[in-house]
PDB file of C-alpha atoms in Angstrom:
ATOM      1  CA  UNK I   1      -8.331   3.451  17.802  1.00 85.00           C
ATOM      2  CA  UNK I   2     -10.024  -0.225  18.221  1.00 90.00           C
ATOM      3  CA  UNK I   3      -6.501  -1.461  19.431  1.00 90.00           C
ATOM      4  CA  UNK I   4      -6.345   1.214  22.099  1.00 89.00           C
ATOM      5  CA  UNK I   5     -10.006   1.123  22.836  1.00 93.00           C
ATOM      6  CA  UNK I   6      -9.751  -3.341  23.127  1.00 94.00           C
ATOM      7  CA  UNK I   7      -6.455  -3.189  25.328  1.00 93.00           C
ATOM      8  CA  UNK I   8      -8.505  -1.028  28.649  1.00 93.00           C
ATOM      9  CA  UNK I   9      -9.760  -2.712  31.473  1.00 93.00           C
ATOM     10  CA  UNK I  10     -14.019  -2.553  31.600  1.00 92.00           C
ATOM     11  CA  UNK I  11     -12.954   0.321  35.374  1.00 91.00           C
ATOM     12  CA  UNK I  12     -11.440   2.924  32.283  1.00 92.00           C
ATOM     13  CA  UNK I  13     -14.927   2.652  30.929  1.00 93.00           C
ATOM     14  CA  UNK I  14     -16.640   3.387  34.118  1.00 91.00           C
ATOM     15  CA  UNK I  15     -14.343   6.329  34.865  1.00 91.00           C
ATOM     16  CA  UNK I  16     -15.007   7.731  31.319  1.00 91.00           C
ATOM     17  CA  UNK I  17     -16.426  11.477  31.325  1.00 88.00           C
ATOM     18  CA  UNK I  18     -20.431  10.824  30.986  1.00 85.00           C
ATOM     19  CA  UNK I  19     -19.956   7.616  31.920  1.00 87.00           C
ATOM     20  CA  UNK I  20     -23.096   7.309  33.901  1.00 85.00           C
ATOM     21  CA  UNK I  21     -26.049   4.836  33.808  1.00 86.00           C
ATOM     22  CA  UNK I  22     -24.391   2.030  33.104  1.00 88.00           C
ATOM     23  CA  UNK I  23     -23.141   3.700  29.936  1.00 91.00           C
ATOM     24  CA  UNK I  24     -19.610   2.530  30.310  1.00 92.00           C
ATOM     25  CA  UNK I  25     -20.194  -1.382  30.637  1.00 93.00           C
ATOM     26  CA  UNK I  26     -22.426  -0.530  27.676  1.00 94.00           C
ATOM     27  CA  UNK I  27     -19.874   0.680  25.713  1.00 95.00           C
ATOM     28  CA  UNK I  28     -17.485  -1.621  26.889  1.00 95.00           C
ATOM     29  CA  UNK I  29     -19.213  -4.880  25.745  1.00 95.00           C
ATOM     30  CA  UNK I  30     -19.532  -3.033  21.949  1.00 96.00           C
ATOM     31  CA  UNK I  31     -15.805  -2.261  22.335  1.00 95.00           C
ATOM     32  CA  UNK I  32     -15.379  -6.397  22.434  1.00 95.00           C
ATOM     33  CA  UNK I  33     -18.244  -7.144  20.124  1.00 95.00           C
ATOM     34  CA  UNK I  34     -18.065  -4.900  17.037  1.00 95.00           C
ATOM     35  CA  UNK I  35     -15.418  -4.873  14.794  1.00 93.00           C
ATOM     36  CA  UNK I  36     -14.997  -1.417  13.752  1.00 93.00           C
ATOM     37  CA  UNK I  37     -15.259   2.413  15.764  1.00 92.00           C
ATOM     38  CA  UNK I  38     -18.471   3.183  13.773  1.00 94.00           C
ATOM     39  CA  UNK I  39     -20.036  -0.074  14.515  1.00 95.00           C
ATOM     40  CA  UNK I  40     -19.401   0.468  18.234  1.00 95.00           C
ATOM     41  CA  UNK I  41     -20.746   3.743  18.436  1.00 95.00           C
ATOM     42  CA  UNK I  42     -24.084   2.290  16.521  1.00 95.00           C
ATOM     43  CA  UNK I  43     -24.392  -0.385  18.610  1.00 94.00           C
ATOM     44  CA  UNK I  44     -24.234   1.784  22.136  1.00 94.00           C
ATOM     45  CA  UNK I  45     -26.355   4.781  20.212  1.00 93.00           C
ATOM     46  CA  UNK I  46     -30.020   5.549  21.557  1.00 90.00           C
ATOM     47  CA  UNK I  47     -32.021   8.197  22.005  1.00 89.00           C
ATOM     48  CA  UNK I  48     -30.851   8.745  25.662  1.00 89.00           C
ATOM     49  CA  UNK I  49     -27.424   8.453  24.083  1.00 89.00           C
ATOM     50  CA  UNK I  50     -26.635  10.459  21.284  1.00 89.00           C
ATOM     51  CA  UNK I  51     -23.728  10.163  18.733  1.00 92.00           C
ATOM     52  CA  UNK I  52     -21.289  13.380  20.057  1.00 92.00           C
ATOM     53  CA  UNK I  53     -21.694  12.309  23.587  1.00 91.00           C
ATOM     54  CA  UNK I  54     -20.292   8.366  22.767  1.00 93.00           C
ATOM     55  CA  UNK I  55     -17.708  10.109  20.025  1.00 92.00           C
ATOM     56  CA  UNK I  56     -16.402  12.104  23.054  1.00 90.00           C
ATOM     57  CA  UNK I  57     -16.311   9.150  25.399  1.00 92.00           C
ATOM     58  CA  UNK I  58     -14.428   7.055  23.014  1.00 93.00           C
ATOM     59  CA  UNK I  59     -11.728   9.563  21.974  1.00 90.00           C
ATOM     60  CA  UNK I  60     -11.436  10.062  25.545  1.00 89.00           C
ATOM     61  CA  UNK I  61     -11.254   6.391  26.896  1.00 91.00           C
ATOM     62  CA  UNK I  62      -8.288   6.377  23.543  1.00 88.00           C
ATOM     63  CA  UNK I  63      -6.341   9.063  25.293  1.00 86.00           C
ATOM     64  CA  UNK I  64      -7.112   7.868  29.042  1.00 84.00           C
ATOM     65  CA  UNK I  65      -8.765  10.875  30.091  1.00 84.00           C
ATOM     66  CA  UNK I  66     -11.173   9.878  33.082  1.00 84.00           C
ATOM     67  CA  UNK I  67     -14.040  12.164  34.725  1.00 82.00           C
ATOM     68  CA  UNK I  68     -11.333  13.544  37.788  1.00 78.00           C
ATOM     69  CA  UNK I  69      -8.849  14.548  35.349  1.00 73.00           C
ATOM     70  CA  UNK I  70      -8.575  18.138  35.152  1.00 64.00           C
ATOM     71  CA  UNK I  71     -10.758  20.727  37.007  1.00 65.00           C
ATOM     72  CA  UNK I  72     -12.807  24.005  36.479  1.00 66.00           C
ATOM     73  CA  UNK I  73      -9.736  26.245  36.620  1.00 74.00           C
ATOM     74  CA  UNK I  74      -7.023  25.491  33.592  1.00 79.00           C
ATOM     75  CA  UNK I  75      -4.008  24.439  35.160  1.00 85.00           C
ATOM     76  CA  UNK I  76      -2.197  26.406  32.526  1.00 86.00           C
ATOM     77  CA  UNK I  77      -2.725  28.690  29.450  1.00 86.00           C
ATOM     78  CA  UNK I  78      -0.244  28.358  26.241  1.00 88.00           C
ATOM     79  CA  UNK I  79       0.033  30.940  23.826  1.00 89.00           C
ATOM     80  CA  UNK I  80      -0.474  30.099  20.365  1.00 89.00           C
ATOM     81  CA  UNK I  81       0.001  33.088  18.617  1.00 92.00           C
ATOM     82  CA  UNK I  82       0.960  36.794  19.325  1.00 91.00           C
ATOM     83  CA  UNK I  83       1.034  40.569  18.449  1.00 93.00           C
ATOM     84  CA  UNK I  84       3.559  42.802  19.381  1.00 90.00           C
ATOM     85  CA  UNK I  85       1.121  44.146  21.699  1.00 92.00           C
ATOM     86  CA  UNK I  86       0.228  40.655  23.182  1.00 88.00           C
ATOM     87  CA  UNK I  87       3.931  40.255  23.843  1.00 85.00           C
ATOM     88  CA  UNK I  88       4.047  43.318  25.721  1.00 86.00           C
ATOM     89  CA  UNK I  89       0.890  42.477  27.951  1.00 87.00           C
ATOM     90  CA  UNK I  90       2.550  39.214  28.499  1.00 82.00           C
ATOM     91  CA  UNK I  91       5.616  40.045  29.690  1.00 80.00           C
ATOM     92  CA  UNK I  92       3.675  42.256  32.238  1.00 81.00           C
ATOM     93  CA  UNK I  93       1.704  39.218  33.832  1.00 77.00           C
ATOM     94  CA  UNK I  94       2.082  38.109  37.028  1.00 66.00           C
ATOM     95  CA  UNK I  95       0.289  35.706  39.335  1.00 71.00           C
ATOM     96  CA  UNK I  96      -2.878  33.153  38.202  1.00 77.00           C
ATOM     97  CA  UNK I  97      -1.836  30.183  36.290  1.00 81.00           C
ATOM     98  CA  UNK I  98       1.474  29.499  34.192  1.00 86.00           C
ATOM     99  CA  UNK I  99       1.702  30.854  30.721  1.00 86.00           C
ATOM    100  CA  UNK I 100       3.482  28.642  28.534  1.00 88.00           C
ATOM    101  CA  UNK I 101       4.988  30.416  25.565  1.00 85.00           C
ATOM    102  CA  UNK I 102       7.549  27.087  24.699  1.00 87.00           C
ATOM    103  CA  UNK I 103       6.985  23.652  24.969  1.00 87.00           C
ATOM    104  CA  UNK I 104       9.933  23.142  27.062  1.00 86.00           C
ATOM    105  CA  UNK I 105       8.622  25.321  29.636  1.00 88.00           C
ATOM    106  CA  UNK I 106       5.789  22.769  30.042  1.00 89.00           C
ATOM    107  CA  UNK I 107       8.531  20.726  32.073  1.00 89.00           C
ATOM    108  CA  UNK I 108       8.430  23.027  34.406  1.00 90.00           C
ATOM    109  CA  UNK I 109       4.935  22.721  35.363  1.00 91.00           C
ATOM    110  CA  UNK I 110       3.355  21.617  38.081  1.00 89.00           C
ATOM    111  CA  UNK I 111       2.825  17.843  37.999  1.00 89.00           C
ATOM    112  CA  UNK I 112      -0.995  17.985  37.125  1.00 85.00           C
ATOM    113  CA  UNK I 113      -0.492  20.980  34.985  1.00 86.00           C
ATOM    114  CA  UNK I 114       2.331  18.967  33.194  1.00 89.00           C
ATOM    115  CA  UNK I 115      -0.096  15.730  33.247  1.00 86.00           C
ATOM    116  CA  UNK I 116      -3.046  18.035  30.736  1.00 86.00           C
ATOM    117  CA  UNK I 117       0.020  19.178  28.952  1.00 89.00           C
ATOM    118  CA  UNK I 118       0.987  15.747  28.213  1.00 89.00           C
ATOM    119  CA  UNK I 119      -2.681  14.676  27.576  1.00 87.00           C
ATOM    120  CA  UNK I 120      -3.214  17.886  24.777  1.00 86.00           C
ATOM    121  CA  UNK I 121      -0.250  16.004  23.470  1.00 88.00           C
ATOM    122  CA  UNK I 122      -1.087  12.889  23.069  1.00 87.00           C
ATOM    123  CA  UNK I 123      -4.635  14.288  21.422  1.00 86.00           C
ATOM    124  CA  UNK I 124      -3.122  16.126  19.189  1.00 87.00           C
ATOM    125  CA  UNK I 125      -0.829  13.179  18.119  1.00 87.00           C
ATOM    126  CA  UNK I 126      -4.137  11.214  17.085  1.00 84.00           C
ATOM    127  CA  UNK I 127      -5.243  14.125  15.252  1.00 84.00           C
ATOM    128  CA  UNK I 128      -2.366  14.522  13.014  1.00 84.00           C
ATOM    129  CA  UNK I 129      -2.690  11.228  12.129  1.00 84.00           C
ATOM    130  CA  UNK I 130      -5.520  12.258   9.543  1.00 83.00           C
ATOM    131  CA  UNK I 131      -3.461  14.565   8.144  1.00 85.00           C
ATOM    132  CA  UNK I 132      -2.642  12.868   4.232  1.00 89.00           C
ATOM    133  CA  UNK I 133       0.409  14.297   4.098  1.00 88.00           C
ATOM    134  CA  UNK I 134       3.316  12.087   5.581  1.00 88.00           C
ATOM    135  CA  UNK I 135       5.641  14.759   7.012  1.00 83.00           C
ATOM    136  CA  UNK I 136       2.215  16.339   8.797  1.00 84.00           C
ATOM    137  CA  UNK I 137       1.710  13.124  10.177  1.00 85.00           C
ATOM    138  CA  UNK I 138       5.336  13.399  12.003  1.00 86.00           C
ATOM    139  CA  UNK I 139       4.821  13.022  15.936  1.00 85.00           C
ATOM    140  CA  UNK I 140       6.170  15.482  18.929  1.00 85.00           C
ATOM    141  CA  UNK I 141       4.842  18.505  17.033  1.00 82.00           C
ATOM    142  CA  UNK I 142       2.985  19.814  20.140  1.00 83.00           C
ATOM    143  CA  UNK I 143       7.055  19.472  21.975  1.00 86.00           C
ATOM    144  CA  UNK I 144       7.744  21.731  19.057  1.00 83.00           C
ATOM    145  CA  UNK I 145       5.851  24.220  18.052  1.00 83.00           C
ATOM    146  CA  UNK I 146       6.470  27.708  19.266  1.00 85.00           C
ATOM    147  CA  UNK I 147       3.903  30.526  19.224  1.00 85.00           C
ATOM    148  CA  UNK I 148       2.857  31.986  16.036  1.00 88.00           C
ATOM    149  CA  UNK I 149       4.250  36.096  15.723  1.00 88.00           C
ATOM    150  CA  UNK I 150       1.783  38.056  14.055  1.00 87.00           C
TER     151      UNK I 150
END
């Protein structure tokens, strides 16, 4: 995380989500001055400032998510698990966004639908790094993993 976080330019940090108030050049100095993740988050905490606000704006300036990515609308929904019955209802959808039922299917996306696709990705290939077992800790599971059939 301090490798990705050490290798952005000081704009990614102004461009972070809640990146207001200088906040991003203040978090971008402890990026270069502290040595660990928890001693950068310490060093940028205040009151004004709390811990899950700079704990968001770090995993996000890791994964290069900036304040105009996305929107209010999902550019897509995935399914992640299904009855019978949700099967049914799905295959009687029509219009709104893109349901993605495989990960392949997420090729077919629109380009910034494909770009959150990618970026739930990429999160969820930092996640799985915590996992202690090494075959959980295998990357590309998001590319896949298929719905769950309950």
């Amino acid at each position: 995380m301090l490798s990705r976080l050490r290798m952005l330019p000081p704009e990614a940090f102004d461009n972070l989500p809640d990146a207001t108030e200088g906040l991003g050049n203040r978090l971008y100095r402890a990026v270069r001055a502290e040595g660990s993740v928890a001693a950068i988050l310490s060093a940028v905490k205040t009151k004004r400032y709390p811990l899950a606000r700079l704990r968001r704006m770090v995993l996000c300036a890791a994964l290069g998510v900036r304040a105009d990515t996305g929107g209010a609308v999902p550019p897509y929904a995935r399914v992640l698990a299904s009855t019978e019955r949700g099967r049914a209802l799905l295959r009687h959808m029509s219009g709104g966004v893109p349901v993605v039922t495989k990960p392949a299917s997420a090729h077919t996306l629109p380009p910034q639908a494909r770009a959150i696709f990618e970026l739930t990705a990429n999160a969820r290939e930092l996640y799985v790094l915590g996992y202690r077992g090494e075959s959980d800790r295998r990357g590309g599971s998001d590319w896949r993993t298929t719905p769950a059939i309950l």
